[in-house]
């Protein structure tokens, strides 16, 4: 009978020590994998368009971009405007905190004041700098027109 009691104590101690060792290892190396959000900030893109789609020369264009954003990370946007004849213009890049997650759309102002009149397609490449890694995404293009001759 004493052997059975000693055997049960031994297994309880062994299981307790093994569990403590596992939890220590998990806390030291692996817990970040369970508590860190590893999702891409943008789950999916919807439509994107200018509001309004025609602006005066020297004005800025406002883009309304629909997206399913699930988390907020700082973002760098690299921007260019492609005119109807294929000529590409740089549009000032921007680094910002990123739009709020859980909203249906975001409105962003783009400085296209240096562009000549014409029909354009705004292209935006995004780099999200999240704590655990960097994610990239391409925003849907925004079409707009700058009034004037040319």
PDB file of C-alpha atoms in Angstrom:
ATOM      1  CA  UNK A   1       0.000   0.000   0.000  1.00  0.00           C
ATOM      2  CA  UNK A   2       2.838   2.439   0.831  1.00  0.00           C
ATOM      3  CA  UNK A   3       4.361   1.765  -2.588  1.00  0.00           C
ATOM      4  CA  UNK A   4       1.160   2.917  -4.323  1.00  0.00           C
ATOM      5  CA  UNK A   5       1.049   6.169  -2.308  1.00  0.00           C
ATOM      6  CA  UNK A   6       4.749   6.877  -2.999  1.00  0.00           C
ATOM      7  CA  UNK A   7       4.214   6.163  -6.703  1.00  0.00           C
ATOM      8  CA  UNK A   8       1.299   8.656  -6.900  1.00  0.00           C
ATOM      9  CA  UNK A   9       3.387  11.352  -5.138  1.00  0.00           C
ATOM     10  CA  UNK A  10       6.240  10.743  -7.573  1.00  0.00           C
ATOM     11  CA  UNK A  11       3.964  11.162 -10.629  1.00  0.00           C
ATOM     12  CA  UNK A  12       2.333  14.304  -9.196  1.00  0.00           C
ATOM     13  CA  UNK A  13       5.725  15.871  -8.546  1.00  0.00           C
ATOM     14  CA  UNK A  14       7.032  14.820 -11.974  1.00  0.00           C
ATOM     15  CA  UNK A  15       3.968  16.233 -13.758  1.00  0.00           C
ATOM     16  CA  UNK A  16       4.163  19.462 -11.732  1.00  0.00           C
ATOM     17  CA  UNK A  17       7.870  19.914 -12.542  1.00  0.00           C
ATOM     18  CA  UNK A  18       7.293  19.170 -16.240  1.00  0.00           C
ATOM     19  CA  UNK A  19       4.374  21.618 -16.401  1.00  0.00           C
ATOM     20  CA  UNK A  20       6.401  24.326 -14.637  1.00  0.00           C
ATOM     21  CA  UNK A  21       9.303  23.797 -17.055  1.00  0.00           C
ATOM     22  CA  UNK A  22       6.956  24.001 -20.061  1.00  0.00           C
ATOM     23  CA  UNK A  23       5.292  27.186 -18.802  1.00  0.00           C
ATOM     24  CA  UNK A  24       8.691  28.764 -18.102  1.00  0.00           C
ATOM     25  CA  UNK A  25       9.843  27.960 -21.638  1.00  0.00           C
ATOM     26  CA  UNK A  26       6.596  29.238 -23.098  1.00  0.00           C
ATOM     27  CA  UNK A  27       6.812  32.477 -21.126  1.00  0.00           C
ATOM     28  CA  UNK A  28      10.444  32.967 -22.122  1.00  0.00           C
ATOM     29  CA  UNK A  29      10.303  32.207 -25.861  1.00  0.00           C
ATOM     30  CA  UNK A  30       6.898  31.382 -27.213  1.00  0.00           C
ATOM     31  CA  UNK A  31       4.184  33.397 -25.541  1.00  0.00           C
ATOM     32  CA  UNK A  32       4.641  36.291 -27.984  1.00  0.00           C
ATOM     33  CA  UNK A  33       3.403  34.033 -30.768  1.00  0.00           C
ATOM     34  CA  UNK A  34       0.121  33.599 -28.932  1.00  0.00           C
ATOM     35  CA  UNK A  35      -0.454  37.185 -27.791  1.00  0.00           C
ATOM     36  CA  UNK A  36       1.041  39.152 -30.718  1.00  0.00           C
ATOM     37  CA  UNK A  37      -1.345  40.177 -33.478  1.00  0.00           C
ATOM     38  CA  UNK A  38       0.193  38.801 -36.690  1.00  0.00           C
ATOM     39  CA  UNK A  39      -2.610  39.816 -39.039  1.00  0.00           C
ATOM     40  CA  UNK A  40      -2.048  42.017 -42.094  1.00  0.00           C
ATOM     41  CA  UNK A  41      -3.598  45.409 -41.267  1.00  0.00           C
ATOM     42  CA  UNK A  42      -5.774  45.329 -44.415  1.00  0.00           C
ATOM     43  CA  UNK A  43      -7.989  42.272 -44.847  1.00  0.00           C
ATOM     44  CA  UNK A  44      -9.445  43.455 -48.187  1.00  0.00           C
ATOM     45  CA  UNK A  45      -9.866  46.514 -50.405  1.00  0.00           C
ATOM     46  CA  UNK A  46     -13.066  47.983 -51.810  1.00  0.00           C
ATOM     47  CA  UNK A  47     -13.460  50.849 -54.227  1.00  0.00           C
ATOM     48  CA  UNK A  48     -11.424  54.065 -54.175  1.00  0.00           C
ATOM     49  CA  UNK A  49     -12.354  57.360 -55.809  1.00  0.00           C
ATOM     50  CA  UNK A  50     -11.746  61.107 -55.657  1.00  0.00           C
ATOM     51  CA  UNK A  51     -14.203  63.410 -53.862  1.00  0.00           C
ATOM     52  CA  UNK A  52     -14.875  65.303 -56.098  1.00  0.00           C
ATOM     53  CA  UNK A  53     -13.282  63.645 -59.126  1.00  0.00           C
ATOM     54  CA  UNK A  54     -12.496  66.992 -60.788  1.00  0.00           C
ATOM     55  CA  UNK A  55     -10.339  69.636 -59.108  1.00  0.00           C
ATOM     56  CA  UNK A  56      -8.831  73.007 -60.013  1.00  0.00           C
ATOM     57  CA  UNK A  57      -5.146  73.293 -60.870  1.00  0.00           C
ATOM     58  CA  UNK A  58      -3.103  73.818 -57.693  1.00  0.00           C
ATOM     59  CA  UNK A  59      -5.675  72.055 -55.475  1.00  0.00           C
ATOM     60  CA  UNK A  60      -5.307  68.859 -53.507  1.00  0.00           C
ATOM     61  CA  UNK A  61      -7.335  65.764 -54.272  1.00  0.00           C
ATOM     62  CA  UNK A  62      -9.243  63.903 -51.580  1.00  0.00           C
ATOM     63  CA  UNK A  63      -9.447  60.155 -51.999  1.00  0.00           C
ATOM     64  CA  UNK A  64     -12.142  58.068 -50.364  1.00  0.00           C
ATOM     65  CA  UNK A  65     -10.835  54.534 -49.913  1.00  0.00           C
ATOM     66  CA  UNK A  66     -13.016  51.642 -48.782  1.00  0.00           C
ATOM     67  CA  UNK A  67     -11.176  48.846 -46.996  1.00  0.00           C
ATOM     68  CA  UNK A  68     -11.569  46.227 -44.315  1.00  0.00           C
ATOM     69  CA  UNK A  69      -8.892  47.310 -41.863  1.00  0.00           C
ATOM     70  CA  UNK A  70      -8.442  45.044 -38.861  1.00  0.00           C
ATOM     71  CA  UNK A  71      -5.590  46.711 -36.974  1.00  0.00           C
ATOM     72  CA  UNK A  72      -3.652  49.957 -36.798  1.00  0.00           C
ATOM     73  CA  UNK A  73       0.066  50.175 -37.614  1.00  0.00           C
ATOM     74  CA  UNK A  74       2.211  53.112 -38.744  1.00  0.00           C
ATOM     75  CA  UNK A  75       2.188  53.311 -42.533  1.00  0.00           C
ATOM     76  CA  UNK A  76       4.370  54.803 -45.232  1.00  0.00           C
ATOM     77  CA  UNK A  77       2.630  55.619 -48.498  1.00  0.00           C
ATOM     78  CA  UNK A  78       4.607  55.977 -51.734  1.00  0.00           C
ATOM     79  CA  UNK A  79       2.535  57.872 -54.269  1.00  0.00           C
ATOM     80  CA  UNK A  80       2.603  58.610 -57.973  1.00  0.00           C
ATOM     81  CA  UNK A  81       0.135  60.045 -60.481  1.00  0.00           C
ATOM     82  CA  UNK A  82      -0.007  58.616 -64.004  1.00  0.00           C
ATOM     83  CA  UNK A  83      -1.396  61.027 -66.590  1.00  0.00           C
ATOM     84  CA  UNK A  84      -3.616  59.768 -69.442  1.00  0.00           C
ATOM     85  CA  UNK A  85      -0.631  59.884 -71.850  1.00  0.00           C
ATOM     86  CA  UNK A  86       1.445  57.614 -69.570  1.00  0.00           C
ATOM     87  CA  UNK A  87       3.672  60.308 -68.076  1.00  0.00           C
ATOM     88  CA  UNK A  88       4.247  59.590 -64.364  1.00  0.00           C
ATOM     89  CA  UNK A  89       4.612  62.283 -61.700  1.00  0.00           C
ATOM     90  CA  UNK A  90       5.810  61.845 -58.146  1.00  0.00           C
ATOM     91  CA  UNK A  91       3.309  62.847 -55.494  1.00  0.00           C
ATOM     92  CA  UNK A  92       4.759  63.619 -52.029  1.00  0.00           C
ATOM     93  CA  UNK A  93       5.082  60.469 -49.930  1.00  0.00           C
ATOM     94  CA  UNK A  94       3.821  60.426 -46.369  1.00  0.00           C
ATOM     95  CA  UNK A  95       4.500  58.518 -43.163  1.00  0.00           C
ATOM     96  CA  UNK A  96       1.634  58.534 -40.669  1.00  0.00           C
ATOM     97  CA  UNK A  97      -0.037  56.566 -37.876  1.00  0.00           C
ATOM     98  CA  UNK A  98      -2.502  54.952 -40.238  1.00  0.00           C
ATOM     99  CA  UNK A  99      -6.265  55.233 -40.358  1.00  0.00           C
ATOM    100  CA  UNK A 100      -8.509  53.901 -37.650  1.00  0.00           C
ATOM    101  CA  UNK A 101      -9.399  50.229 -37.917  1.00  0.00           C
ATOM    102  CA  UNK A 102     -13.010  49.122 -38.009  1.00  0.00           C
ATOM    103  CA  UNK A 103     -14.180  52.066 -40.147  1.00  0.00           C
ATOM    104  CA  UNK A 104     -15.831  51.509 -43.524  1.00  0.00           C
ATOM    105  CA  UNK A 105     -13.620  53.987 -45.382  1.00  0.00           C
ATOM    106  CA  UNK A 106     -10.960  56.629 -44.901  1.00  0.00           C
ATOM    107  CA  UNK A 107     -10.567  59.987 -46.660  1.00  0.00           C
ATOM    108  CA  UNK A 108      -6.999  61.034 -47.411  1.00  0.00           C
ATOM    109  CA  UNK A 109      -5.769  64.297 -48.905  1.00  0.00           C
ATOM    110  CA  UNK A 110      -3.093  63.990 -51.593  1.00  0.00           C
ATOM    111  CA  UNK A 111      -0.935  66.942 -52.625  1.00  0.00           C
ATOM    112  CA  UNK A 112      -1.204  67.035 -56.416  1.00  0.00           C
ATOM    113  CA  UNK A 113      -0.918  70.832 -56.564  1.00  0.00           C
ATOM    114  CA  UNK A 114       2.215  70.718 -58.750  1.00  0.00           C
ATOM    115  CA  UNK A 115       0.584  68.647 -61.497  1.00  0.00           C
ATOM    116  CA  UNK A 116      -0.499  70.171 -64.817  1.00  0.00           C
ATOM    117  CA  UNK A 117      -4.091  69.808 -66.065  1.00  0.00           C
ATOM    118  CA  UNK A 118      -5.178  66.405 -67.335  1.00  0.00           C
ATOM    119  CA  UNK A 119      -6.718  63.031 -66.477  1.00  0.00           C
ATOM    120  CA  UNK A 120      -4.797  61.069 -63.808  1.00  0.00           C
ATOM    121  CA  UNK A 121      -4.668  57.759 -62.005  1.00  0.00           C
ATOM    122  CA  UNK A 122      -3.237  58.026 -58.478  1.00  0.00           C
ATOM    123  CA  UNK A 123      -1.288  54.919 -57.454  1.00  0.00           C
ATOM    124  CA  UNK A 124      -0.347  54.301 -53.821  1.00  0.00           C
ATOM    125  CA  UNK A 125       1.963  51.585 -52.471  1.00  0.00           C
ATOM    126  CA  UNK A 126       1.656  51.110 -48.720  1.00  0.00           C
ATOM    127  CA  UNK A 127       4.180  49.751 -46.235  1.00  0.00           C
ATOM    128  CA  UNK A 128       2.766  48.990 -42.791  1.00  0.00           C
ATOM    129  CA  UNK A 129       5.406  48.941 -40.050  1.00  0.00           C
ATOM    130  CA  UNK A 130       3.790  46.766 -37.384  1.00  0.00           C
ATOM    131  CA  UNK A 131       5.653  45.745 -34.211  1.00  0.00           C
ATOM    132  CA  UNK A 132       6.244  42.144 -35.287  1.00  0.00           C
ATOM    133  CA  UNK A 133       6.968  42.713 -39.001  1.00  0.00           C
ATOM    134  CA  UNK A 134       6.461  44.858 -42.095  1.00  0.00           C
ATOM    135  CA  UNK A 135       3.523  44.323 -44.470  1.00  0.00           C
ATOM    136  CA  UNK A 136       3.006  45.754 -47.955  1.00  0.00           C
ATOM    137  CA  UNK A 137      -0.159  46.442 -49.901  1.00  0.00           C
ATOM    138  CA  UNK A 138      -1.300  48.266 -53.026  1.00  0.00           C
ATOM    139  CA  UNK A 139      -4.248  50.587 -52.610  1.00  0.00           C
ATOM    140  CA  UNK A 140      -6.823  50.617 -55.448  1.00  0.00           C
ATOM    141  CA  UNK A 141      -6.124  53.449 -57.925  1.00  0.00           C
ATOM    142  CA  UNK A 142      -7.945  56.770 -57.634  1.00  0.00           C
ATOM    143  CA  UNK A 143      -8.946  58.479 -60.890  1.00  0.00           C
ATOM    144  CA  UNK A 144      -9.268  62.263 -61.012  1.00  0.00           C
ATOM    145  CA  UNK A 145      -9.075  65.200 -63.397  1.00  0.00           C
ATOM    146  CA  UNK A 146      -7.301  68.539 -62.990  1.00  0.00           C
ATOM    147  CA  UNK A 147      -9.220  71.267 -64.842  1.00  0.00           C
ATOM    148  CA  UNK A 148      -7.519  73.578 -67.292  1.00  0.00           C
ATOM    149  CA  UNK A 149      -5.954  73.397 -70.699  1.00  0.00           C
ATOM    150  CA  UNK A 150      -3.456  70.684 -71.389  1.00  0.00           C
TER     151      UNK A 150
END
